[in-house]
Amino acid sequence: MPKTVTADMGLNVLLHGDGGQSFFAMPNAKLDNNLIGVTVLAPNAQMKWGGVGNNRPDAPQHVTLVKDLVTQVLPQMMPGFNPNKVYFTGVSGGSLTLTTAMIPMFGNMFQSGYLILCGGLASPNGIPAGAIGPNTRIHFQTTTNELASLQQSIPQSIMAVNQAVATLGLPANQAAKQFTFDGTPTGGHCAFDGQAFTSGIQAMVNQFGAVMLQSQPATGITGQVLTPLAQARAFGGAVGAAGKNQAGGTATAAGKAKGKKDKKAAAQKQAKVVKKANTAGKKNANGKKNKKANKVQQKQRK
């Protein structure tokens, strides 16, 4: 925390990943671009925001606590910062919680920006009108070798944001700079520097100003130009226009579930047809057998 807090200073509030590694590393510790770094520990013994994996049922309760921290507690601890200049950075599970609960529930209160790192989870109720403002900055950052579960949830989260952005009616060139995506690093989960989780997170947070405040690429990490979110291709799939999964895109989890359900139903239907045919065949065979036996009996009587 700076010795003196002035009215032009804002916050960069970081929600760590599952297990709390980024909380203890605190990659946003220093004052950067007049943003005071704040890292919040998840309110449970497991140090996991909202839940586990792609199931985050406690996310609404957890982000409510974060909202109260930012609006009620921190102003007492650091009086004087600008409450209208609050950014959020999510790491892995923290990103899932920001996208599935914080933006939908309290995005109307915090409209500065969200840096979504190696995570993303669509809200079951969608993103309501006003949760993303005409000046809100959002950037999704992934790697090519992301966790399999996140390769499903991140594209769905991007589509949800695209749907909300589409309702704003922004000029295309403004939206292209304001809502962006990059997935060029070849590292594993959160290893944006191609080396490791912690160093990768630190490398991205070090360039928060360039990416989030200037909509510029992160040197040595992202592509030369950040991709407009509406044109994002996450893990080889085309998210494209709001709410659409274009040809060649990654199938959504819902789509895959429906496909499996349809296949199962078709298989069950086919099994019934086969069973019916077999039953009919047996009846027919038994009928012929009985008919033949009757003829034999009649012949013997004669």
XYZ file of C-alpha atoms in Angstrom:
302
model
C 0.000 0.000 0.000
C 1.392 3.440 -0.879
C 2.249 5.770 1.995
C -0.101 8.376 0.590
C -3.347 7.578 -1.207
C -4.549 10.227 -3.620
C -7.853 10.713 -5.412
C -6.387 9.737 -8.797
C -5.441 6.264 -7.527
C -7.604 3.257 -8.215
C -7.467 -0.441 -7.405
C -6.436 -3.616 -9.187
C -8.170 -6.362 -7.215
C -6.859 -9.864 -7.904
C -8.764 -13.087 -7.288
C -6.287 -15.966 -7.129
C -6.584 -19.450 -8.588
C -7.589 -22.629 -6.776
C -5.277 -23.266 -3.831
C -4.263 -19.633 -3.345
C -0.845 -19.692 -5.010
C -1.326 -16.264 -6.594
C -2.540 -14.828 -3.309
C 0.771 -15.578 -1.623
C 2.813 -14.612 -4.682
C 0.766 -11.380 -5.045
C 1.819 -10.498 -8.598
C 0.079 -7.102 -8.356
C 1.870 -6.042 -5.176
C 3.340 -2.793 -6.485
C 1.546 0.430 -7.343
C 1.193 0.250 -11.119
C -0.296 2.939 -13.357
C -1.729 4.555 -10.240
C -3.556 1.348 -9.368
C -3.088 -0.050 -5.868
C -2.710 -3.816 -5.934
C -5.110 -5.749 -3.711
C -5.138 -9.557 -3.595
C -8.084 -11.218 -1.857
C -8.025 -14.684 -0.289
C -11.003 -16.941 -1.012
C -13.236 -17.263 2.075
C -12.887 -21.003 2.630
C -10.325 -23.502 3.913
C -9.725 -24.879 0.401
C -8.838 -21.394 -0.878
C -11.038 -21.892 -3.931
C -13.292 -19.178 -5.255
C -16.885 -20.287 -5.650
C -16.363 -24.039 -5.768
C -14.360 -26.603 -7.714
C -13.678 -27.018 -11.424
C -16.460 -25.672 -13.618
C -18.949 -25.960 -10.755
C -18.953 -22.701 -8.740
C -22.218 -22.632 -6.733
C -20.738 -20.423 -4.001
C -19.541 -17.782 -6.466
C -22.485 -15.384 -5.868
C -21.878 -15.415 -2.118
C -18.133 -15.022 -2.538
C -18.303 -12.081 -4.945
C -20.778 -10.374 -2.641
C -18.077 -10.478 0.038
C -15.562 -9.034 -2.434
C -17.996 -6.277 -3.350
C -18.432 -5.420 0.337
C -14.661 -5.449 0.835
C -14.125 -2.981 -2.010
C -17.011 -0.675 -1.186
C -17.011 -0.764 2.617
C -13.766 -2.082 4.108
C -11.029 -0.781 1.811
C -12.289 2.840 1.879
C -11.683 2.731 5.640
C -8.260 1.099 5.307
C -7.144 3.296 2.396
C -9.337 6.402 2.428
C -9.045 8.595 -0.623
C -8.788 6.201 -3.587
C -11.116 6.625 -6.542
C -14.050 4.184 -6.131
C -14.882 4.572 -9.834
C -11.471 3.283 -10.847
C -11.587 -0.331 -9.683
C -10.208 -3.050 -11.972
C -10.256 -6.791 -11.396
C -7.768 -9.469 -12.384
C -8.762 -13.116 -12.268
C -6.418 -16.091 -12.247
C -7.814 -19.522 -13.184
C -10.555 -20.203 -10.586
C -10.628 -16.484 -9.832
C -11.423 -15.827 -13.501
C -14.235 -18.374 -13.431
C -15.732 -16.557 -10.456
C -15.383 -13.114 -12.020
C -17.107 -14.182 -15.230
C -19.855 -16.357 -13.754
C -20.788 -14.075 -10.838
C -18.932 -10.777 -10.370
C -19.635 -9.319 -13.814
C -23.278 -10.478 -13.982
C -24.069 -9.424 -10.401
C -21.960 -6.338 -9.764
C -20.605 -5.314 -13.140
C -22.925 -2.306 -13.004
C -20.974 -1.130 -9.928
C -17.477 -1.888 -11.251
C -17.242 -0.822 -14.884
C -13.536 -0.083 -15.251
C -12.224 -3.418 -16.472
C -11.518 -7.130 -16.045
C -8.357 -9.013 -16.969
C -9.457 -12.643 -17.318
C -6.449 -14.955 -17.150
C -6.597 -18.695 -17.926
C -10.238 -19.101 -17.034
C -13.817 -18.203 -17.778
C -17.254 -19.572 -16.977
C -20.571 -18.375 -18.362
C -23.215 -17.387 -15.853
C -26.205 -19.787 -15.817
C -28.477 -16.729 -16.005
C -26.491 -14.795 -18.590
C -25.144 -11.251 -18.237
C -27.907 -8.691 -17.608
C -28.153 -5.353 -19.342
C -25.946 -2.731 -17.718
C -23.482 -5.210 -16.222
C -20.992 -4.319 -18.952
C -20.819 -0.621 -19.683
C -19.869 1.300 -22.840
C -16.425 1.999 -21.363
C -15.740 -1.312 -19.624
C -12.464 -2.952 -20.678
C -12.323 -6.787 -20.837
C -9.460 -8.969 -22.032
C -9.365 -12.788 -22.067
C -5.892 -14.355 -22.061
C -5.305 -18.078 -22.581
C -2.623 -20.466 -23.804
C -2.824 -23.101 -26.533
C -2.354 -25.940 -24.020
C -5.057 -24.982 -21.538
C -6.790 -27.507 -19.261
C -9.409 -29.584 -21.084
C -12.238 -28.395 -18.823
C -11.356 -24.767 -19.485
C -11.187 -25.358 -23.212
C -14.917 -25.993 -22.872
C -15.878 -23.213 -20.467
C -13.762 -20.314 -21.768
C -15.383 -20.170 -25.246
C -18.827 -20.243 -23.623
C -17.833 -17.383 -21.332
C -16.531 -15.371 -24.284
C -19.822 -15.896 -26.115
C -21.753 -14.674 -23.078
C -19.672 -11.480 -22.974
C -20.087 -11.014 -26.733
C -23.851 -11.249 -26.339
C -23.822 -8.540 -23.665
C -21.473 -6.317 -25.676
C -23.687 -6.619 -28.751
C -26.526 -4.911 -26.874
C -24.381 -1.815 -26.269
C -24.432 -0.790 -29.918
C -20.809 0.375 -29.872
C -18.980 1.319 -33.079
C -17.120 -1.745 -34.357
C -13.685 -0.123 -34.065
C -14.324 0.842 -30.427
C -15.571 -2.610 -29.442
C -12.594 -4.207 -31.216
C -10.161 -2.376 -28.918
C -12.248 -2.514 -25.773
C -13.087 -6.223 -25.727
C -10.181 -8.418 -26.731
C -8.731 -11.914 -26.678
C -5.370 -13.586 -27.103
C -4.507 -17.273 -27.029
C -1.111 -17.401 -28.710
C 1.230 -18.475 -25.843
C 2.163 -22.142 -26.174
C 2.612 -22.850 -22.467
C 0.396 -24.906 -20.199
C -2.242 -23.659 -17.758
C -1.508 -19.972 -17.035
C 2.103 -20.393 -18.242
C 1.923 -17.348 -20.499
C 5.706 -17.049 -20.550
C 6.043 -20.657 -21.705
C 7.711 -21.612 -18.431
C 5.509 -21.958 -15.373
C 2.238 -20.994 -13.682
C 3.576 -18.371 -11.267
C 6.041 -16.749 -13.661
C 3.414 -16.716 -16.422
C 0.911 -14.888 -14.231
C 3.566 -12.417 -13.139
C 4.566 -11.759 -16.738
C 0.996 -10.848 -17.705
C 0.290 -8.738 -14.621
C 3.549 -6.835 -15.246
C 2.015 -5.643 -18.516
C -1.409 -4.795 -17.100
C -1.008 -1.168 -18.170
C -0.230 -1.976 -21.788
C -2.966 -4.583 -22.192
C -5.772 -3.154 -20.080
C -5.209 0.604 -20.197
C -3.808 0.968 -23.711
C -5.285 -2.102 -25.443
C -1.783 -2.970 -26.596
C -0.251 -6.466 -26.843
C 1.899 -7.825 -24.023
C 5.466 -7.832 -25.292
C 6.898 -11.322 -25.602
C 3.587 -12.966 -24.651
C 0.659 -12.146 -26.918
C 0.414 -11.815 -30.655
C 1.438 -8.544 -32.269
C -2.184 -7.415 -32.212
C -4.894 -8.330 -29.708
C -7.842 -10.079 -31.342
C -11.272 -8.442 -31.085
C -13.357 -10.600 -28.764
C -16.080 -10.952 -31.411
C -13.495 -12.640 -33.647
C -11.857 -14.727 -30.932
C -10.719 -18.227 -31.861
C -10.197 -20.047 -28.604
C -8.416 -23.408 -28.935
C -9.011 -23.570 -32.673
C -12.752 -22.866 -32.496
C -14.420 -19.716 -33.819
C -16.507 -17.886 -31.242
C -17.254 -15.061 -33.663
C -20.573 -13.253 -33.472
C -22.480 -13.120 -30.229
C -24.160 -16.375 -29.334
C -22.927 -18.279 -32.400
C -20.619 -21.262 -32.645
C -19.476 -20.934 -36.245
C -18.481 -23.751 -38.580
C -15.234 -25.266 -37.456
C -15.738 -23.927 -33.950
C -15.405 -25.841 -30.736
C -18.686 -27.492 -29.835
C -20.185 -26.223 -26.605
C -20.647 -28.517 -23.633
C -24.395 -28.156 -24.038
C -24.118 -29.122 -27.677
C -22.016 -32.160 -26.856
C -24.441 -33.184 -24.105
C -27.342 -32.870 -26.535
C -25.432 -34.897 -29.112
C -24.790 -37.662 -26.588
C -28.430 -37.587 -25.508
C -29.607 -37.817 -29.115
C -27.234 -40.697 -29.819
C -28.434 -42.506 -26.703
C -32.066 -41.974 -27.672
C -31.361 -43.214 -31.198
C -29.586 -46.274 -29.818
C -32.472 -47.008 -27.472
C -34.932 -46.590 -30.307
C -32.892 -48.894 -32.521
C -32.692 -51.459 -29.713
C -36.481 -51.375 -29.369
C -36.879 -51.898 -33.118
C -34.466 -54.826 -33.064
C -36.198 -56.319 -30.026
C -39.575 -55.929 -31.670
C -38.297 -57.533 -34.856
C -36.781 -60.405 -32.890
C -39.980 -60.898 -30.946
C -42.006 -60.892 -34.136
C -39.566 -63.340 -35.682
C -39.855 -65.675 -32.729
C -43.648 -65.499 -32.817
C -43.635 -66.212 -36.511
C -41.218 -69.120 -36.077
C -43.232 -70.500 -33.183
C -46.408 -70.127 -35.227
C -44.972 -72.119 -38.117
C -43.628 -74.717 -35.697
C -46.987 -75.089 -34.007
C -48.768 -75.262 -37.357
C -46.416 -78.017 -38.538
C -46.917 -79.924 -35.256
C -50.692 -79.731 -35.690
C -50.453 -81.133 -39.201
C -48.326 -84.036 -37.905
C -50.864 -84.760 -35.162
C -53.734 -84.679 -37.629
C -51.874 -87.045 -39.990
C -51.193 -89.484 -37.138
C -54.891 -89.497 -36.208
C -55.772 -90.414 -39.747
